[in-house]
Structures are given as structure tokens and as C-alpha cells.
PDB file of C-alpha atoms in Angstrom:
ATOM      1  CA  UNK P   1     -23.844  -2.839  -0.893  1.00  0.00           C
ATOM      2  CA  UNK P   2     -23.975  -5.822  -3.275  1.00  0.00           C
ATOM      3  CA  UNK P   3     -27.207  -7.469  -4.304  1.00  0.00           C
ATOM      4  CA  UNK P   4     -26.320 -11.148  -4.186  1.00  0.00           C
ATOM      5  CA  UNK P   5     -27.297 -13.111  -7.255  1.00  0.00           C
ATOM      6  CA  UNK P   6     -27.583  -9.996  -9.414  1.00  0.00           C
ATOM      7  CA  UNK P   7     -26.065  -9.837 -12.864  1.00  0.00           C
ATOM      8  CA  UNK P   8     -22.289  -9.582 -12.745  1.00  0.00           C
ATOM      9  CA  UNK P   9     -20.157  -7.741 -15.276  1.00  0.00           C
ATOM     10  CA  UNK P  10     -18.875 -10.206 -17.888  1.00  0.00           C
ATOM     11  CA  UNK P  11     -15.285  -9.641 -19.008  1.00  0.00           C
ATOM     12  CA  UNK P  12     -13.701 -11.726 -21.804  1.00  0.00           C
ATOM     13  CA  UNK P  13     -10.248 -13.018 -20.952  1.00  0.00           C
ATOM     14  CA  UNK P  14      -7.433 -12.828 -23.509  1.00  0.00           C
ATOM     15  CA  UNK P  15      -4.662 -15.391 -23.052  1.00  0.00           C
ATOM     16  CA  UNK P  16      -2.818 -15.105 -26.359  1.00  0.00           C
ATOM     17  CA  UNK P  17       0.581 -16.026 -27.772  1.00  0.00           C
ATOM     18  CA  UNK P  18       0.881 -13.583 -30.675  1.00  0.00           C
ATOM     19  CA  UNK P  19      -0.336 -10.359 -32.230  1.00  0.00           C
ATOM     20  CA  UNK P  20      -2.294 -12.369 -34.785  1.00  0.00           C
ATOM     21  CA  UNK P  21      -4.086 -14.329 -32.082  1.00  0.00           C
ATOM     22  CA  UNK P  22      -4.887 -11.104 -30.264  1.00  0.00           C
ATOM     23  CA  UNK P  23      -6.348  -9.591 -33.428  1.00  0.00           C
ATOM     24  CA  UNK P  24      -8.443 -12.712 -34.077  1.00  0.00           C
ATOM     25  CA  UNK P  25      -9.763 -12.551 -30.518  1.00  0.00           C
ATOM     26  CA  UNK P  26     -10.654  -8.869 -30.914  1.00  0.00           C
ATOM     27  CA  UNK P  27     -12.664  -9.627 -34.045  1.00  0.00           C
ATOM     28  CA  UNK P  28     -14.468 -12.426 -32.231  1.00  0.00           C
ATOM     29  CA  UNK P  29     -15.693 -10.029 -29.554  1.00  0.00           C
ATOM     30  CA  UNK P  30     -16.292  -7.039 -31.820  1.00  0.00           C
ATOM     31  CA  UNK P  31     -19.474  -5.236 -30.802  1.00  0.00           C
ATOM     32  CA  UNK P  32     -20.038  -7.556 -27.822  1.00  0.00           C
ATOM     33  CA  UNK P  33     -17.861  -5.926 -25.153  1.00  0.00           C
ATOM     34  CA  UNK P  34     -16.121  -2.647 -24.411  1.00  0.00           C
ATOM     35  CA  UNK P  35     -13.640  -4.043 -21.879  1.00  0.00           C
ATOM     36  CA  UNK P  36     -11.247  -7.017 -21.912  1.00  0.00           C
ATOM     37  CA  UNK P  37      -8.940  -8.780 -19.453  1.00  0.00           C
ATOM     38  CA  UNK P  38      -5.429  -9.416 -20.798  1.00  0.00           C
ATOM     39  CA  UNK P  39      -3.281 -12.115 -19.181  1.00  0.00           C
ATOM     40  CA  UNK P  40       0.419 -11.260 -18.914  1.00  0.00           C
ATOM     41  CA  UNK P  41       2.706 -14.202 -18.077  1.00  0.00           C
ATOM     42  CA  UNK P  42       6.491 -14.190 -17.954  1.00  0.00           C
ATOM     43  CA  UNK P  43       7.263 -17.908 -17.657  1.00  0.00           C
ATOM     44  CA  UNK P  44       8.701 -17.299 -14.172  1.00  0.00           C
ATOM     45  CA  UNK P  45       5.773 -16.594 -11.873  1.00  0.00           C
ATOM     46  CA  UNK P  46       3.717 -19.137 -13.828  1.00  0.00           C
ATOM     47  CA  UNK P  47       4.999 -21.827 -16.254  1.00  0.00           C
ATOM     48  CA  UNK P  48       3.571 -20.109 -19.318  1.00  0.00           C
ATOM     49  CA  UNK P  49       4.222 -17.025 -21.431  1.00  0.00           C
ATOM     50  CA  UNK P  50       1.863 -14.716 -23.304  1.00  0.00           C
ATOM     51  CA  UNK P  51       1.966 -11.859 -25.811  1.00  0.00           C
ATOM     52  CA  UNK P  52       0.986  -8.367 -24.623  1.00  0.00           C
ATOM     53  CA  UNK P  53       2.831  -5.705 -26.616  1.00  0.00           C
ATOM     54  CA  UNK P  54       1.685  -2.343 -25.250  1.00  0.00           C
ATOM     55  CA  UNK P  55       2.244  -0.329 -28.445  1.00  0.00           C
ATOM     56  CA  UNK P  56       0.458  -2.843 -30.660  1.00  0.00           C
ATOM     57  CA  UNK P  57      -2.457  -3.213 -28.269  1.00  0.00           C
ATOM     58  CA  UNK P  58      -2.822   0.569 -28.219  1.00  0.00           C
ATOM     59  CA  UNK P  59      -2.955   0.596 -32.019  1.00  0.00           C
ATOM     60  CA  UNK P  60      -5.331  -2.325 -32.460  1.00  0.00           C
ATOM     61  CA  UNK P  61      -7.932  -1.596 -29.801  1.00  0.00           C
ATOM     62  CA  UNK P  62     -11.152   0.094 -30.934  1.00  0.00           C
ATOM     63  CA  UNK P  63     -11.490   3.685 -29.771  1.00  0.00           C
ATOM     64  CA  UNK P  64     -14.016   3.002 -26.992  1.00  0.00           C
ATOM     65  CA  UNK P  65     -12.509  -0.252 -25.714  1.00  0.00           C
ATOM     66  CA  UNK P  66     -10.586  -0.465 -22.450  1.00  0.00           C
ATOM     67  CA  UNK P  67      -8.547  -3.235 -20.896  1.00  0.00           C
ATOM     68  CA  UNK P  68      -7.101  -4.495 -17.648  1.00  0.00           C
ATOM     69  CA  UNK P  69      -3.788  -6.282 -17.191  1.00  0.00           C
ATOM     70  CA  UNK P  70      -3.594  -9.451 -15.116  1.00  0.00           C
ATOM     71  CA  UNK P  71       0.093  -9.430 -14.199  1.00  0.00           C
ATOM     72  CA  UNK P  72       1.191 -12.995 -13.553  1.00  0.00           C
ATOM     73  CA  UNK P  73       4.840 -11.918 -13.446  1.00  0.00           C
ATOM     74  CA  UNK P  74       7.646 -11.595 -10.905  1.00  0.00           C
ATOM     75  CA  UNK P  75       8.217  -7.897 -11.597  1.00  0.00           C
ATOM     76  CA  UNK P  76       5.003  -6.041 -12.510  1.00  0.00           C
ATOM     77  CA  UNK P  77       6.414  -2.499 -12.577  1.00  0.00           C
ATOM     78  CA  UNK P  78       7.935  -2.534 -16.116  1.00  0.00           C
ATOM     79  CA  UNK P  79       4.622  -3.772 -17.526  1.00  0.00           C
ATOM     80  CA  UNK P  80       2.689  -1.083 -15.674  1.00  0.00           C
ATOM     81  CA  UNK P  81       4.917   1.632 -17.094  1.00  0.00           C
ATOM     82  CA  UNK P  82       4.837   0.219 -20.620  1.00  0.00           C
ATOM     83  CA  UNK P  83       1.044   0.072 -20.694  1.00  0.00           C
ATOM     84  CA  UNK P  84       0.392   3.630 -19.544  1.00  0.00           C
ATOM     85  CA  UNK P  85      -2.395   4.653 -21.920  1.00  0.00           C
ATOM     86  CA  UNK P  86      -5.982   5.844 -21.992  1.00  0.00           C
ATOM     87  CA  UNK P  87      -7.154   2.317 -22.924  1.00  0.00           C
ATOM     88  CA  UNK P  88      -5.649   0.729 -19.818  1.00  0.00           C
ATOM     89  CA  UNK P  89      -7.914   1.247 -16.805  1.00  0.00           C
ATOM     90  CA  UNK P  90      -6.881  -1.354 -14.226  1.00  0.00           C
ATOM     91  CA  UNK P  91      -4.023  -3.535 -13.195  1.00  0.00           C
ATOM     92  CA  UNK P  92      -4.361  -6.821 -11.334  1.00  0.00           C
ATOM     93  CA  UNK P  93      -1.385  -7.790  -9.202  1.00  0.00           C
ATOM     94  CA  UNK P  94      -0.860 -11.185  -7.575  1.00  0.00           C
ATOM     95  CA  UNK P  95      -0.073 -10.970  -3.886  1.00  0.00           C
ATOM     96  CA  UNK P  96       2.191 -14.002  -4.375  1.00  0.00           C
ATOM     97  CA  UNK P  97       4.454 -12.248  -6.886  1.00  0.00           C
ATOM     98  CA  UNK P  98       5.720  -9.537  -4.545  1.00  0.00           C
ATOM     99  CA  UNK P  99       4.589  -9.129  -0.959  1.00  0.00           C
ATOM    100  CA  UNK P 100       5.573  -5.459  -0.902  1.00  0.00           C
ATOM    101  CA  UNK P 101       2.816  -4.008  -3.070  1.00  0.00           C
ATOM    102  CA  UNK P 102       3.499  -0.370  -2.110  1.00  0.00           C
ATOM    103  CA  UNK P 103       5.525   0.555  -5.252  1.00  0.00           C
ATOM    104  CA  UNK P 104       2.824  -0.850  -7.491  1.00  0.00           C
ATOM    105  CA  UNK P 105       0.021   0.904  -5.658  1.00  0.00           C
ATOM    106  CA  UNK P 106       1.933   4.174  -5.996  1.00  0.00           C
ATOM    107  CA  UNK P 107       2.466   3.669  -9.725  1.00  0.00           C
ATOM    108  CA  UNK P 108      -1.213   2.877 -10.237  1.00  0.00           C
ATOM    109  CA  UNK P 109      -2.186   5.979  -8.282  1.00  0.00           C
ATOM    110  CA  UNK P 110       0.235   8.072 -10.329  1.00  0.00           C
ATOM    111  CA  UNK P 111      -1.416   6.865 -13.520  1.00  0.00           C
ATOM    112  CA  UNK P 112      -4.937   7.094 -12.137  1.00  0.00           C
ATOM    113  CA  UNK P 113      -5.648   3.366 -12.590  1.00  0.00           C
ATOM    114  CA  UNK P 114      -7.753   0.961 -10.568  1.00  0.00           C
ATOM    115  CA  UNK P 115      -5.931  -1.682  -8.542  1.00  0.00           C
ATOM    116  CA  UNK P 116      -7.103  -5.237  -7.901  1.00  0.00           C
ATOM    117  CA  UNK P 117      -5.152  -7.812  -5.928  1.00  0.00           C
ATOM    118  CA  UNK P 118      -5.370 -11.374  -7.216  1.00  0.00           C
ATOM    119  CA  UNK P 119      -5.055 -14.299  -4.848  1.00  0.00           C
ATOM    120  CA  UNK P 120      -4.508 -17.988  -5.553  1.00  0.00           C
ATOM    121  CA  UNK P 121      -6.627 -20.697  -3.881  1.00  0.00           C
ATOM    122  CA  UNK P 122      -3.893 -21.834  -1.490  1.00  0.00           C
ATOM    123  CA  UNK P 123      -2.846 -18.333  -0.373  1.00  0.00           C
ATOM    124  CA  UNK P 124      -4.270 -17.019   2.920  1.00  0.00           C
ATOM    125  CA  UNK P 125      -7.004 -14.516   2.134  1.00  0.00           C
ATOM    126  CA  UNK P 126      -5.479 -12.068   4.591  1.00  0.00           C
ATOM    127  CA  UNK P 127      -2.615 -11.484   2.161  1.00  0.00           C
ATOM    128  CA  UNK P 128      -5.082  -9.488   0.075  1.00  0.00           C
ATOM    129  CA  UNK P 129      -7.552  -8.180   2.646  1.00  0.00           C
ATOM    130  CA  UNK P 130      -4.880  -6.333   4.635  1.00  0.00           C
ATOM    131  CA  UNK P 131      -4.740  -3.896   1.697  1.00  0.00           C
ATOM    132  CA  UNK P 132      -8.468  -3.274   1.292  1.00  0.00           C
ATOM    133  CA  UNK P 133      -8.149   0.420   2.163  1.00  0.00           C
ATOM    134  CA  UNK P 134      -5.746   0.897  -0.766  1.00  0.00           C
ATOM    135  CA  UNK P 135      -7.374  -1.135  -3.525  1.00  0.00           C
ATOM    136  CA  UNK P 136     -10.538  -1.206  -5.618  1.00  0.00           C
ATOM    137  CA  UNK P 137     -11.182  -4.932  -5.588  1.00  0.00           C
ATOM    138  CA  UNK P 138      -9.966  -8.504  -5.237  1.00  0.00           C
ATOM    139  CA  UNK P 139      -9.654 -11.108  -7.972  1.00  0.00           C
ATOM    140  CA  UNK P 140     -10.405 -14.519  -6.487  1.00  0.00           C
ATOM    141  CA  UNK P 141      -8.651 -17.146  -8.594  1.00  0.00           C
ATOM    142  CA  UNK P 142     -10.929 -20.130  -9.192  1.00  0.00           C
ATOM    143  CA  UNK P 143      -7.905 -22.376  -9.658  1.00  0.00           C
ATOM    144  CA  UNK P 144      -4.138 -22.036 -10.017  1.00  0.00           C
ATOM    145  CA  UNK P 145      -3.137 -19.468 -12.666  1.00  0.00           C
ATOM    146  CA  UNK P 146      -1.145 -20.026 -15.841  1.00  0.00           C
ATOM    147  CA  UNK P 147      -3.368 -21.935 -18.236  1.00  0.00           C
ATOM    148  CA  UNK P 148      -6.858 -21.527 -19.623  1.00  0.00           C
ATOM    149  CA  UNK P 149      -9.525 -24.213 -19.245  1.00  0.00           C
ATOM    150  CA  UNK P 150      -8.890 -25.350 -15.687  1.00  0.00           C
ATOM    151  CA  UNK P 151     -12.006 -26.282 -13.679  1.00  0.00           C
ATOM    152  CA  UNK P 152     -13.359 -24.151 -10.876  1.00  0.00           C
ATOM    153  CA  UNK P 153     -12.281 -25.061  -7.359  1.00  0.00           C
ATOM    154  CA  UNK P 154     -15.861 -24.479  -6.320  1.00  0.00           C
ATOM    155  CA  UNK P 155     -15.710 -25.049  -2.572  1.00  0.00           C
ATOM    156  CA  UNK P 156     -12.766 -22.723  -1.896  1.00  0.00           C
ATOM    157  CA  UNK P 157     -13.889 -20.035  -4.345  1.00  0.00           C
ATOM    158  CA  UNK P 158     -17.439 -19.790  -3.037  1.00  0.00           C
ATOM    159  CA  UNK P 159     -16.252 -19.767   0.581  1.00  0.00           C
ATOM    160  CA  UNK P 160     -13.867 -16.921  -0.153  1.00  0.00           C
ATOM    161  CA  UNK P 161     -16.465 -14.863  -1.979  1.00  0.00           C
ATOM    162  CA  UNK P 162     -18.972 -15.222   0.860  1.00  0.00           C
ATOM    163  CA  UNK P 163     -16.369 -14.265   3.460  1.00  0.00           C
ATOM    164  CA  UNK P 164     -15.344 -11.183   1.473  1.00  0.00           C
ATOM    165  CA  UNK P 165     -18.961 -10.100   1.029  1.00  0.00           C
ATOM    166  CA  UNK P 166     -19.588 -10.421   4.761  1.00  0.00           C
ATOM    167  CA  UNK P 167     -16.515  -8.459   5.791  1.00  0.00           C
ATOM    168  CA  UNK P 168     -15.959  -6.055   2.870  1.00  0.00           C
ATOM    169  CA  UNK P 169     -19.378  -5.474   1.364  1.00  0.00           C
ATOM    170  CA  UNK P 170     -18.386  -2.538  -0.845  1.00  0.00           C
ATOM    171  CA  UNK P 171     -15.340  -4.190  -2.431  1.00  0.00           C
ATOM    172  CA  UNK P 172     -15.512  -5.249  -6.082  1.00  0.00           C
ATOM    173  CA  UNK P 173     -15.007  -9.002  -6.448  1.00  0.00           C
ATOM    174  CA  UNK P 174     -13.826 -10.686  -9.637  1.00  0.00           C
ATOM    175  CA  UNK P 175     -13.440 -14.388 -10.371  1.00  0.00           C
ATOM    176  CA  UNK P 176     -11.104 -15.848 -12.993  1.00  0.00           C
ATOM    177  CA  UNK P 177     -10.697 -19.515 -14.029  1.00  0.00           C
ATOM    178  CA  UNK P 178     -13.558 -21.993 -14.320  1.00  0.00           C
ATOM    179  CA  UNK P 179     -16.211 -19.439 -15.243  1.00  0.00           C
ATOM    180  CA  UNK P 180     -18.908 -20.936 -17.483  1.00  0.00           C
ATOM    181  CA  UNK P 181     -22.690 -21.206 -17.729  1.00  0.00           C
ATOM    182  CA  UNK P 182     -22.799 -23.865 -15.002  1.00  0.00           C
ATOM    183  CA  UNK P 183     -20.629 -22.064 -12.445  1.00  0.00           C
ATOM    184  CA  UNK P 184     -21.632 -18.448 -13.115  1.00  0.00           C
ATOM    185  CA  UNK P 185     -24.949 -18.522 -11.173  1.00  0.00           C
ATOM    186  CA  UNK P 186     -23.192 -19.913  -8.095  1.00  0.00           C
ATOM    187  CA  UNK P 187     -20.447 -17.307  -8.317  1.00  0.00           C
ATOM    188  CA  UNK P 188     -22.919 -14.461  -8.657  1.00  0.00           C
ATOM    189  CA  UNK P 189     -24.979 -15.771  -5.759  1.00  0.00           C
ATOM    190  CA  UNK P 190     -21.841 -15.936  -3.604  1.00  0.00           C
ATOM    191  CA  UNK P 191     -21.102 -12.275  -4.309  1.00  0.00           C
ATOM    192  CA  UNK P 192     -18.976 -12.004  -7.464  1.00  0.00           C
ATOM    193  CA  UNK P 193     -19.488  -8.651  -9.179  1.00  0.00           C
ATOM    194  CA  UNK P 194     -17.333  -9.489 -12.212  1.00  0.00           C
ATOM    195  CA  UNK P 195     -16.808 -12.774 -14.045  1.00  0.00           C
ATOM    196  CA  UNK P 196     -13.762 -13.240 -16.273  1.00  0.00           C
ATOM    197  CA  UNK P 197     -14.196 -15.994 -18.816  1.00  0.00           C
ATOM    198  CA  UNK P 198     -11.510 -17.109 -21.243  1.00  0.00           C
ATOM    199  CA  UNK P 199     -11.859 -20.620 -22.692  1.00  0.00           C
ATOM    200  CA  UNK P 200     -15.659 -20.752 -22.347  1.00  0.00           C
ATOM    201  CA  UNK P 201     -16.094 -17.619 -24.450  1.00  0.00           C
ATOM    202  CA  UNK P 202     -13.186 -18.270 -26.805  1.00  0.00           C
ATOM    203  CA  UNK P 203     -14.090 -21.808 -27.882  1.00  0.00           C
ATOM    204  CA  UNK P 204     -17.763 -21.192 -28.648  1.00  0.00           C
ATOM    205  CA  UNK P 205     -19.161 -20.275 -32.051  1.00  0.00           C
ATOM    206  CA  UNK P 206     -21.982 -18.288 -30.436  1.00  0.00           C
ATOM    207  CA  UNK P 207     -20.103 -15.673 -28.412  1.00  0.00           C
ATOM    208  CA  UNK P 208     -23.150 -13.468 -27.851  1.00  0.00           C
ATOM    209  CA  UNK P 209     -25.143 -16.437 -26.580  1.00  0.00           C
ATOM    210  CA  UNK P 210     -22.308 -17.534 -24.305  1.00  0.00           C
ATOM    211  CA  UNK P 211     -21.987 -14.066 -22.796  1.00  0.00           C
ATOM    212  CA  UNK P 212     -25.716 -14.009 -22.172  1.00  0.00           C
ATOM    213  CA  UNK P 213     -25.565 -17.445 -20.531  1.00  0.00           C
ATOM    214  CA  UNK P 214     -23.117 -16.090 -17.958  1.00  0.00           C
ATOM    215  CA  UNK P 215     -25.640 -13.431 -16.948  1.00  0.00           C
ATOM    216  CA  UNK P 216     -28.542 -15.825 -16.339  1.00  0.00           C
TER     217      UNK P 216
END
């Protein structure tokens, strides 16, 4: 059972265009986190593309660091197979990308990975909740996916979190997009157990202070 308003897990988001940018981001968060959220975009499901080379990520990541893949793509399966490694612990699949999630759930189970379903603000919540017996959590998108820095759609996001807490109290709940020091307390109070922050943590000079601000 969640304790509303308690400290949520803070996960830095990586939306990068190149290996060099990924390496720079890793250095920025060195010693401050042991888990990161990597955005994967194919330019089809969303109008943006990102870099996420599985072999290079495996080589660059510190020994104790893990990551999750946020698959904003039309066909998630090739990415899931490419990223099969000890560092990869979770995949996040958008319900909008493929309504038949069975093959992806089977692949995740085969690899022993956690599964989250992500859902956009305009998508009926039931598209994700009908799979609650097969998944570990739901990623509630705070705004449309594809680009970093978009503001939180506060009304819809908070309503969805509260509904999920009422009906699925043991489900992990992440929020991505619009997470900053101002919105984090409201998201935690509404039931978020994990907060994914990209631009807020990336653009600051005081990363440690920014991470701490999301916990307060």
C-alpha cells in the first residue's frame, strides 16, 4: 500500500542524440544515481529520433548502474532483443504503439525484466489498466511524448494518479514529462512512486540539489 506524499524514487531521463551526448550525461549524474531512464524514439511513433546503441550503452555504463528503456517506437520487439543485458531491468511500452502487447510481455518475461505500460494524456486509462495483472507498473505521461521540456498537464495527470491509487493500490506509478521542483510535491501527493525528470535535471548546474528538490 502506498503512503501518499512520501518520497518517490527519482530517475534521471536521458533523451540524447549521440554517443557523446550520452557520455556527457553519464558524467553529469556520476555518483548521484544508480538507475536511468533512456528514451528511444524512432521518428515514426513520435516526431523525434534518439540515440540508444545497446552495445555502446553496455560498455559505457558503470558496473552498478541499471537502466530502463522507454520505447516510443512502432515496433518495440527489436529494441527489447538488442538490449538484453544485465544492466537493462525494465522496459516501458506505450499502449498506443501496439494494442496487442502479448508478444512484448512474453519477451520481457523471457528475459526476466519488469514491464511498465506508458499511456498518453488523451488515451483512455483502461487501455493500460486492463493489463494490470501482467505488468509491474504504469507510466503516466504528463504531456504528449517526443520532446523534453514540455509542461505538465497537471489536471489530467493528477486525476489519473489518484484514480490508479484508488483502484490499484499496489501498482508502481511513474510520471514522465513536466517533473520539476514545483510539480513534484503534487505528483507525490497524488500517488506517484517514481518521478522521471529530464530537462529539469539536465539543464541545472547543481544536479545534486535538483534531485534533492524533487524529493521535498
